[in-house]
């Protein structure tokens, strides 16, 4: 039997290889398409940020974007000066993720402008699948929120985290007072929303071409990836993680090899390092606090892992990237 891939007919070793040959052919084709979609998404988000001045970020998409979060992670945080300042507080950074998750669970399918729990005004565009189930959200942030609500939120946050109210209010003055009209924002965000919808559809299609994989295991790994990203400050042994999701340790290991092209430990180090890069570029959080935030008990070990994956220590990386101009 023969399988045609990119115009070339290739012989299979035996008749039983026909299905595997077809699966590999479609898998390679779809993976190329997905990489292209992710590249286009990132290029468009950079254009919105660097050319139009929109602080765009995407959140809670782990359930369908597992395996690609390292690429998308640079747009997984609000980058305005106020958010950078607030998230320099480790617990605030963790709680912000929890608030995003709660928002994603309760919003409908219509976009809106609102004031977040830290007092920042933002446009929120839900991302949903073909069944209109919300699977994530796009945020256009960095604006002054509703004055009354912002004052109330500021008081709560300062009391809860023992922050200096005057300093927080001063940092809030850096927020943009010029809120663009909804139609203008919608005009440029709608294409991005549909790019993510297309990406989500290809992720589902791609899953069935993995040998031994199906939509069920893809969705399960999405939940595992989502869980790990929201528990980065914890260290889950692989055996305990498998028990938590009611699967065998061998099945969990196979899933990591299948969906991440690497093992569990390598995936976690890559994920943590990618998130560390964002914090180092956008905040003044100390290396010790950052290592704790990411689940490393030893800051020296964190620095060793970071240097191995990024080619420079966290301190050197921060000095080289903090003063970059947008688009560099």
mmCIF file of C-alpha atoms in Angstrom:
data_model
loop_
_atom_site.group_PDB
_atom_site.id
_atom_site.type_symbol
_atom_site.label_atom_id
_atom_site.label_comp_id
_atom_site.label_asym_id
_atom_site.label_seq_id
_atom_site.Cartn_x
_atom_site.Cartn_y
_atom_site.Cartn_z
ATOM 1 C CA UNK A 1 0.000 0.000 0.000
ATOM 2 C CA UNK A 2 1.089 3.564 -0.674
ATOM 3 C CA UNK A 3 0.349 6.890 1.001
ATOM 4 C CA UNK A 4 0.538 10.192 -0.905
ATOM 5 C CA UNK A 5 2.024 13.084 1.075
ATOM 6 C CA UNK A 6 2.844 16.458 -0.541
ATOM 7 C CA UNK A 7 2.572 14.955 -4.002
ATOM 8 C CA UNK A 8 4.871 12.004 -3.299
ATOM 9 C CA UNK A 9 3.754 8.404 -3.029
ATOM 10 C CA UNK A 10 5.458 6.516 -0.217
ATOM 11 C CA UNK A 11 5.246 2.773 0.321
ATOM 12 C CA UNK A 12 4.073 1.470 3.686
ATOM 13 C CA UNK A 13 5.828 -1.485 5.235
ATOM 14 C CA UNK A 14 2.695 -3.640 5.359
ATOM 15 C CA UNK A 15 -1.038 -3.291 4.915
ATOM 16 C CA UNK A 16 -1.524 -2.614 8.611
ATOM 17 C CA UNK A 17 0.548 0.541 8.240
ATOM 18 C CA UNK A 18 -1.978 2.196 5.943
ATOM 19 C CA UNK A 19 -4.026 3.796 8.736
ATOM 20 C CA UNK A 20 -0.872 4.895 10.527
ATOM 21 C CA UNK A 21 0.493 6.383 7.312
ATOM 22 C CA UNK A 22 -2.711 8.350 6.764
ATOM 23 C CA UNK A 23 -2.696 9.545 10.369
ATOM 24 C CA UNK A 24 0.892 10.749 10.070
ATOM 25 C CA UNK A 25 0.143 12.494 6.786
ATOM 26 C CA UNK A 26 -2.797 14.449 8.214
ATOM 27 C CA UNK A 27 -0.981 15.108 11.471
ATOM 28 C CA UNK A 28 1.973 16.727 9.704
ATOM 29 C CA UNK A 29 -0.308 18.802 7.493
ATOM 30 C CA UNK A 30 -2.442 20.039 10.373
ATOM 31 C CA UNK A 31 0.558 20.773 12.568
ATOM 32 C CA UNK A 32 1.980 23.020 9.838
ATOM 33 C CA UNK A 33 -1.367 24.804 9.591
ATOM 34 C CA UNK A 34 -1.608 25.260 13.352
ATOM 35 C CA UNK A 35 1.912 26.641 13.601
ATOM 36 C CA UNK A 36 1.011 29.102 10.846
ATOM 37 C CA UNK A 37 -2.175 30.145 12.678
ATOM 38 C CA UNK A 38 -0.287 30.678 15.947
ATOM 39 C CA UNK A 39 2.347 32.709 14.096
ATOM 40 C CA UNK A 40 -0.367 34.865 12.523
ATOM 41 C CA UNK A 41 -2.084 35.344 15.886
ATOM 42 C CA UNK A 42 1.158 36.521 17.482
ATOM 43 C CA UNK A 43 1.962 38.835 14.548
ATOM 44 C CA UNK A 44 -1.496 40.401 14.705
ATOM 45 C CA UNK A 45 -1.346 40.885 18.473
ATOM 46 C CA UNK A 46 2.053 42.572 18.118
ATOM 47 C CA UNK A 47 0.543 44.843 15.460
ATOM 48 C CA UNK A 48 -2.326 45.790 17.800
ATOM 49 C CA UNK A 49 0.159 46.548 20.570
ATOM 50 C CA UNK A 50 2.992 48.226 18.695
ATOM 51 C CA UNK A 51 1.130 50.049 15.913
ATOM 52 C CA UNK A 52 -2.323 50.756 17.370
ATOM 53 C CA UNK A 53 -1.369 51.021 21.040
ATOM 54 C CA UNK A 54 -3.856 48.433 22.339
ATOM 55 C CA UNK A 55 -2.761 46.420 25.386
ATOM 56 C CA UNK A 56 -4.186 43.095 24.238
ATOM 57 C CA UNK A 57 -3.903 39.877 26.218
ATOM 58 C CA UNK A 58 -5.574 36.468 26.072
ATOM 59 C CA UNK A 59 -6.514 34.382 29.109
ATOM 60 C CA UNK A 60 -7.811 30.970 30.199
ATOM 61 C CA UNK A 61 -7.254 29.287 26.819
ATOM 62 C CA UNK A 62 -5.206 26.389 28.196
ATOM 63 C CA UNK A 63 -8.049 23.907 27.733
ATOM 64 C CA UNK A 64 -7.667 24.033 23.939
ATOM 65 C CA UNK A 65 -4.215 25.585 23.432
ATOM 66 C CA UNK A 66 -2.167 23.070 25.425
ATOM 67 C CA UNK A 67 1.168 22.568 23.713
ATOM 68 C CA UNK A 68 1.204 26.124 22.355
ATOM 69 C CA UNK A 69 1.016 28.129 25.581
ATOM 70 C CA UNK A 70 4.762 28.708 25.592
ATOM 71 C CA UNK A 71 4.395 30.686 22.357
ATOM 72 C CA UNK A 72 1.251 32.513 23.480
ATOM 73 C CA UNK A 73 2.416 33.164 27.027
ATOM 74 C CA UNK A 74 3.963 36.553 26.166
ATOM 75 C CA UNK A 75 0.406 37.857 25.678
ATOM 76 C CA UNK A 76 -0.983 36.186 28.791
ATOM 77 C CA UNK A 77 -0.394 39.199 31.066
ATOM 78 C CA UNK A 78 -1.579 42.803 31.217
ATOM 79 C CA UNK A 79 1.431 44.954 30.423
ATOM 80 C CA UNK A 80 0.364 48.434 31.599
ATOM 81 C CA UNK A 81 2.589 50.050 34.251
ATOM 82 C CA UNK A 82 -0.050 49.790 36.970
ATOM 83 C CA UNK A 83 -0.595 46.055 36.407
ATOM 84 C CA UNK A 84 3.152 45.461 36.384
ATOM 85 C CA UNK A 85 3.430 47.276 39.699
ATOM 86 C CA UNK A 86 0.551 45.407 41.325
ATOM 87 C CA UNK A 87 1.646 41.989 40.082
ATOM 88 C CA UNK A 88 5.077 42.553 41.541
ATOM 89 C CA UNK A 89 3.234 41.359 44.661
ATOM 90 C CA UNK A 90 3.346 37.566 44.341
ATOM 91 C CA UNK A 91 -0.052 36.851 45.880
ATOM 92 C CA UNK A 92 -1.769 39.479 43.733
ATOM 93 C CA UNK A 93 -0.322 37.824 40.635
ATOM 94 C CA UNK A 94 -1.734 34.465 41.740
ATOM 95 C CA UNK A 95 -5.108 35.923 42.721
ATOM 96 C CA UNK A 96 -5.375 37.736 39.391
ATOM 97 C CA UNK A 97 -5.315 34.377 37.592
ATOM 98 C CA UNK A 98 -8.074 33.133 39.895
ATOM 99 C CA UNK A 99 -10.206 36.207 39.119
ATOM 100 C CA UNK A 100 -9.708 35.667 35.386
ATOM 101 C CA UNK A 101 -10.814 32.065 35.767
ATOM 102 C CA UNK A 102 -13.914 33.118 37.707
ATOM 103 C CA UNK A 103 -14.752 35.760 35.083
ATOM 104 C CA UNK A 104 -14.413 33.221 32.295
ATOM 105 C CA UNK A 105 -16.810 30.889 34.115
ATOM 106 C CA UNK A 106 -19.610 33.443 34.486
ATOM 107 C CA UNK A 107 -19.528 35.762 31.461
ATOM 108 C CA UNK A 108 -21.779 35.340 28.461
ATOM 109 C CA UNK A 109 -20.812 35.530 24.800
ATOM 110 C CA UNK A 110 -21.142 39.318 24.345
ATOM 111 C CA UNK A 111 -18.158 41.695 24.716
ATOM 112 C CA UNK A 112 -18.309 44.483 27.315
ATOM 113 C CA UNK A 113 -16.310 47.210 29.084
ATOM 114 C CA UNK A 114 -15.840 46.850 32.824
ATOM 115 C CA UNK A 115 -13.594 47.542 35.809
ATOM 116 C CA UNK A 116 -11.497 44.632 37.077
ATOM 117 C CA UNK A 117 -10.929 43.754 40.722
ATOM 118 C CA UNK A 118 -7.737 45.875 40.762
ATOM 119 C CA UNK A 119 -9.577 48.935 39.444
ATOM 120 C CA UNK A 120 -8.430 48.777 35.801
ATOM 121 C CA UNK A 121 -10.853 49.473 32.981
ATOM 122 C CA UNK A 122 -10.828 46.909 30.197
ATOM 123 C CA UNK A 123 -12.762 45.633 27.222
ATOM 124 C CA UNK A 124 -13.451 41.916 27.478
ATOM 125 C CA UNK A 125 -14.209 39.761 24.427
ATOM 126 C CA UNK A 126 -15.263 36.180 25.216
ATOM 127 C CA UNK A 127 -13.812 33.388 23.094
ATOM 128 C CA UNK A 128 -16.172 30.509 22.412
ATOM 129 C CA UNK A 129 -16.387 27.331 20.382
ATOM 130 C CA UNK A 130 -18.975 26.257 17.815
ATOM 131 C CA UNK A 131 -21.427 25.413 20.604
ATOM 132 C CA UNK A 132 -21.064 28.955 22.042
ATOM 133 C CA UNK A 133 -19.337 27.588 25.119
ATOM 134 C CA UNK A 134 -16.875 30.152 26.491
ATOM 135 C CA UNK A 135 -13.338 28.755 26.280
ATOM 136 C CA UNK A 136 -11.290 31.879 27.077
ATOM 137 C CA UNK A 137 -11.260 35.648 26.809
ATOM 138 C CA UNK A 138 -9.417 38.499 25.100
ATOM 139 C CA UNK A 139 -8.739 41.639 27.134
ATOM 140 C CA UNK A 140 -7.945 45.157 25.909
ATOM 141 C CA UNK A 141 -6.761 46.766 29.111
ATOM 142 C CA UNK A 142 -4.868 49.649 30.723
ATOM 143 C CA UNK A 143 -7.666 52.253 31.015
ATOM 144 C CA UNK A 144 -9.138 54.233 33.880
ATOM 145 C CA UNK A 145 -12.061 52.308 35.272
ATOM 146 C CA UNK A 146 -15.301 53.603 36.723
ATOM 147 C CA UNK A 147 -14.132 56.189 39.338
ATOM 148 C CA UNK A 148 -16.483 55.074 42.098
ATOM 149 C CA UNK A 149 -15.818 51.384 41.567
ATOM 150 C CA UNK A 150 -12.066 51.987 41.295
ATOM 151 C CA UNK A 151 -12.012 53.785 44.660
ATOM 152 C CA UNK A 152 -13.904 50.940 46.279
ATOM 153 C CA UNK A 153 -11.672 48.290 44.708
ATOM 154 C CA UNK A 154 -8.511 50.182 45.664
ATOM 155 C CA UNK A 155 -9.569 50.345 49.308
ATOM 156 C CA UNK A 156 -10.257 46.604 49.423
ATOM 157 C CA UNK A 157 -7.007 45.663 47.694
ATOM 158 C CA UNK A 158 -4.843 47.929 49.858
ATOM 159 C CA UNK A 159 -6.401 46.560 53.034
ATOM 160 C CA UNK A 160 -6.138 42.922 51.950
ATOM 161 C CA UNK A 161 -2.519 43.066 50.795
ATOM 162 C CA UNK A 162 -1.271 45.762 53.199
ATOM 163 C CA UNK A 163 -0.371 48.205 50.404
ATOM 164 C CA UNK A 164 0.237 51.940 50.643
ATOM 165 C CA UNK A 165 -2.975 53.584 49.307
ATOM 166 C CA UNK A 166 -1.181 56.757 48.226
ATOM 167 C CA UNK A 167 1.360 54.772 46.235
ATOM 168 C CA UNK A 168 -1.322 52.635 44.597
ATOM 169 C CA UNK A 169 -3.390 55.705 43.664
ATOM 170 C CA UNK A 170 -0.265 57.337 42.242
ATOM 171 C CA UNK A 171 0.380 54.282 40.056
ATOM 172 C CA UNK A 172 -3.246 54.347 38.902
ATOM 173 C CA UNK A 173 -2.577 57.776 37.412
ATOM 174 C CA UNK A 174 -0.532 56.011 34.725
ATOM 175 C CA UNK A 175 -3.689 54.358 33.374
ATOM 176 C CA UNK A 176 -4.979 55.711 30.070
ATOM 177 C CA UNK A 177 -7.866 58.167 30.410
ATOM 178 C CA UNK A 178 -8.690 58.053 26.708
ATOM 179 C CA UNK A 179 -10.940 55.026 26.376
ATOM 180 C CA UNK A 180 -11.436 54.192 22.686
ATOM 181 C CA UNK A 181 -15.025 53.754 21.461
ATOM 182 C CA UNK A 182 -16.379 50.229 21.536
ATOM 183 C CA UNK A 183 -16.874 50.000 17.767
ATOM 184 C CA UNK A 184 -13.242 50.906 17.111
ATOM 185 C CA UNK A 185 -12.010 48.223 19.492
ATOM 186 C CA UNK A 186 -14.470 45.643 18.200
ATOM 187 C CA UNK A 187 -13.371 46.302 14.615
ATOM 188 C CA UNK A 188 -9.802 45.205 15.324
ATOM 189 C CA UNK A 189 -10.494 42.508 17.949
ATOM 190 C CA UNK A 190 -13.147 40.575 16.010
ATOM 191 C CA UNK A 191 -10.568 39.222 13.490
ATOM 192 C CA UNK A 192 -8.389 38.080 16.390
ATOM 193 C CA UNK A 193 -11.348 36.358 17.988
ATOM 194 C CA UNK A 194 -12.048 34.373 14.828
ATOM 195 C CA UNK A 195 -8.377 33.484 14.453
ATOM 196 C CA UNK A 196 -8.542 31.889 17.905
ATOM 197 C CA UNK A 197 -11.771 30.097 16.979
ATOM 198 C CA UNK A 198 -10.069 28.660 13.884
ATOM 199 C CA UNK A 199 -7.103 27.628 16.001
ATOM 200 C CA UNK A 200 -9.401 25.905 18.487
ATOM 201 C CA UNK A 201 -11.125 23.990 15.667
ATOM 202 C CA UNK A 202 -7.799 22.797 14.270
ATOM 203 C CA UNK A 203 -6.672 21.701 17.719
ATOM 204 C CA UNK A 204 -9.714 19.435 17.970
ATOM 205 C CA UNK A 205 -9.162 18.079 14.480
ATOM 206 C CA UNK A 206 -5.455 17.587 15.079
ATOM 207 C CA UNK A 207 -6.052 15.476 18.177
ATOM 208 C CA UNK A 208 -7.627 12.582 16.262
ATOM 209 C CA UNK A 209 -4.521 12.124 14.102
ATOM 210 C CA UNK A 210 -2.237 11.275 16.992
ATOM 211 C CA UNK A 211 -1.641 7.551 17.148
ATOM 212 C CA UNK A 212 -3.579 6.328 20.156
ATOM 213 C CA UNK A 213 -5.120 9.764 20.806
ATOM 214 C CA UNK A 214 -8.658 11.024 20.466
ATOM 215 C CA UNK A 215 -10.675 14.112 21.317
ATOM 216 C CA UNK A 216 -11.200 12.809 24.828
ATOM 217 C CA UNK A 217 -7.505 12.557 25.637
ATOM 218 C CA UNK A 218 -6.893 15.948 24.011
ATOM 219 C CA UNK A 219 -9.526 17.542 26.236
ATOM 220 C CA UNK A 220 -8.109 15.734 29.280
ATOM 221 C CA UNK A 221 -4.597 16.992 28.594
ATOM 222 C CA UNK A 222 -6.036 20.475 28.158
ATOM 223 C CA UNK A 223 -7.497 20.227 31.665
ATOM 224 C CA UNK A 224 -4.190 18.917 33.029
ATOM 225 C CA UNK A 225 -2.260 21.769 31.398
ATOM 226 C CA UNK A 226 -4.809 24.290 32.674
ATOM 227 C CA UNK A 227 -4.522 22.838 36.189
ATOM 228 C CA UNK A 228 -0.727 23.026 36.191
ATOM 229 C CA UNK A 229 -0.646 26.626 34.991
ATOM 230 C CA UNK A 230 -2.891 27.600 37.873
ATOM 231 C CA UNK A 231 -0.785 25.664 40.402
ATOM 232 C CA UNK A 232 2.683 26.750 39.311
ATOM 233 C CA UNK A 233 3.729 27.494 42.872
ATOM 234 C CA UNK A 234 3.080 23.877 43.819
ATOM 235 C CA UNK A 235 5.180 20.858 42.930
ATOM 236 C CA UNK A 236 3.005 17.925 41.969
ATOM 237 C CA UNK A 237 4.859 14.611 41.631
ATOM 238 C CA UNK A 238 3.860 12.875 38.422
ATOM 239 C CA UNK A 239 2.274 9.989 40.333
ATOM 240 C CA UNK A 240 0.086 12.330 42.424
ATOM 241 C CA UNK A 241 -0.931 14.296 39.348
ATOM 242 C CA UNK A 242 -1.992 11.064 37.644
ATOM 243 C CA UNK A 243 -4.065 10.052 40.678
ATOM 244 C CA UNK A 244 -5.674 13.506 40.791
ATOM 245 C CA UNK A 245 -6.964 13.000 37.245
ATOM 246 C CA UNK A 246 -7.788 9.303 37.789
ATOM 247 C CA UNK A 247 -5.358 7.974 35.189
ATOM 248 C CA UNK A 248 -2.261 5.794 35.399
ATOM 249 C CA UNK A 249 1.191 7.308 35.643
ATOM 250 C CA UNK A 250 2.186 5.616 32.377
ATOM 251 C CA UNK A 251 -0.812 7.168 30.619
ATOM 252 C CA UNK A 252 0.122 10.596 31.955
ATOM 253 C CA UNK A 253 3.722 10.182 30.789
ATOM 254 C CA UNK A 254 2.550 9.102 27.355
ATOM 255 C CA UNK A 255 0.291 12.145 27.095
ATOM 256 C CA UNK A 256 3.160 14.517 27.883
ATOM 257 C CA UNK A 257 5.337 12.853 25.255
ATOM 258 C CA UNK A 258 2.465 12.998 22.783
ATOM 259 C CA UNK A 259 1.309 16.577 23.234
ATOM 260 C CA UNK A 260 4.485 18.376 24.314
ATOM 261 C CA UNK A 261 7.231 16.366 22.607
ATOM 262 C CA UNK A 262 8.902 16.033 25.975
ATOM 263 C CA UNK A 263 8.411 14.792 29.503
ATOM 264 C CA UNK A 264 6.562 16.232 32.457
ATOM 265 C CA UNK A 265 9.587 17.861 34.099
ATOM 266 C CA UNK A 266 10.759 19.395 30.837
ATOM 267 C CA UNK A 267 7.281 20.754 30.151
ATOM 268 C CA UNK A 268 7.064 22.363 33.590
ATOM 269 C CA UNK A 269 10.515 23.939 33.325
ATOM 270 C CA UNK A 270 9.730 25.327 29.870
ATOM 271 C CA UNK A 271 6.365 26.667 31.022
ATOM 272 C CA UNK A 272 7.801 28.260 34.160
ATOM 273 C CA UNK A 273 10.722 29.765 32.270
ATOM 274 C CA UNK A 274 8.426 31.286 29.658
ATOM 275 C CA UNK A 275 6.292 32.892 32.355
ATOM 276 C CA UNK A 276 9.459 34.023 34.174
ATOM 277 C CA UNK A 277 10.571 35.864 31.020
ATOM 278 C CA UNK A 278 7.329 37.856 31.041
ATOM 279 C CA UNK A 279 7.738 38.853 34.693
ATOM 280 C CA UNK A 280 11.392 39.748 34.235
ATOM 281 C CA UNK A 281 10.546 41.981 31.277
ATOM 282 C CA UNK A 282 7.527 43.660 32.842
ATOM 283 C CA UNK A 283 7.929 43.827 36.638
ATOM 284 C CA UNK A 284 10.386 44.519 39.451
ATOM 285 C CA UNK A 285 9.627 41.270 41.271
ATOM 286 C CA UNK A 286 12.753 39.915 42.955
ATOM 287 C CA UNK A 287 14.378 36.713 41.698
ATOM 288 C CA UNK A 288 13.629 35.022 45.024
ATOM 289 C CA UNK A 289 9.942 36.007 44.886
ATOM 290 C CA UNK A 290 9.714 34.935 41.254
ATOM 291 C CA UNK A 291 11.219 31.547 41.979
ATOM 292 C CA UNK A 292 8.649 31.044 44.761
ATOM 293 C CA UNK A 293 5.820 32.189 42.490
ATOM 294 C CA UNK A 294 6.869 29.579 39.931
ATOM 295 C CA UNK A 295 7.238 26.743 42.433
ATOM 296 C CA UNK A 296 11.019 26.632 42.875
ATOM 297 C CA UNK A 297 12.079 26.307 46.518
ATOM 298 C CA UNK A 298 15.692 27.170 45.653
ATOM 299 C CA UNK A 299 16.299 30.452 43.749
ATOM 300 C CA UNK A 300 19.710 29.156 42.661
ATOM 301 C CA UNK A 301 18.132 26.113 41.028
ATOM 302 C CA UNK A 302 15.608 28.376 39.294
ATOM 303 C CA UNK A 303 18.477 30.491 37.962
ATOM 304 C CA UNK A 304 20.253 27.352 36.734
ATOM 305 C CA UNK A 305 17.158 26.136 34.857
ATOM 306 C CA UNK A 306 16.516 29.597 33.426
ATOM 307 C CA UNK A 307 20.116 29.964 32.245
ATOM 308 C CA UNK A 308 20.012 26.542 30.598
ATOM 309 C CA UNK A 309 16.806 27.289 28.652
ATOM 310 C CA UNK A 310 17.348 30.994 27.928
ATOM 311 C CA UNK A 311 21.112 31.250 27.636
ATOM 312 C CA UNK A 312 21.431 33.885 30.366
ATOM 313 C CA UNK A 313 20.769 34.241 34.084
ATOM 314 C CA UNK A 314 17.506 35.922 35.168
ATOM 315 C CA UNK A 315 19.443 39.033 36.230
ATOM 316 C CA UNK A 316 21.247 39.357 32.893
ATOM 317 C CA UNK A 317 18.032 38.666 30.957
ATOM 318 C CA UNK A 318 16.186 41.396 32.888
ATOM 319 C CA UNK A 319 18.903 43.988 32.243
ATOM 320 C CA UNK A 320 18.915 43.156 28.542
ATOM 321 C CA UNK A 321 15.139 43.331 28.082
ATOM 322 C CA UNK A 322 13.663 45.851 30.517
ATOM 323 C CA UNK A 323 14.662 48.884 28.447
ATOM 324 C CA UNK A 324 13.600 47.606 25.051
ATOM 325 C CA UNK A 325 11.297 49.765 22.999
ATOM 326 C CA UNK A 326 7.994 48.264 21.768
ATOM 327 C CA UNK A 327 8.520 46.127 18.700
ATOM 328 C CA UNK A 328 12.230 45.469 19.306
#
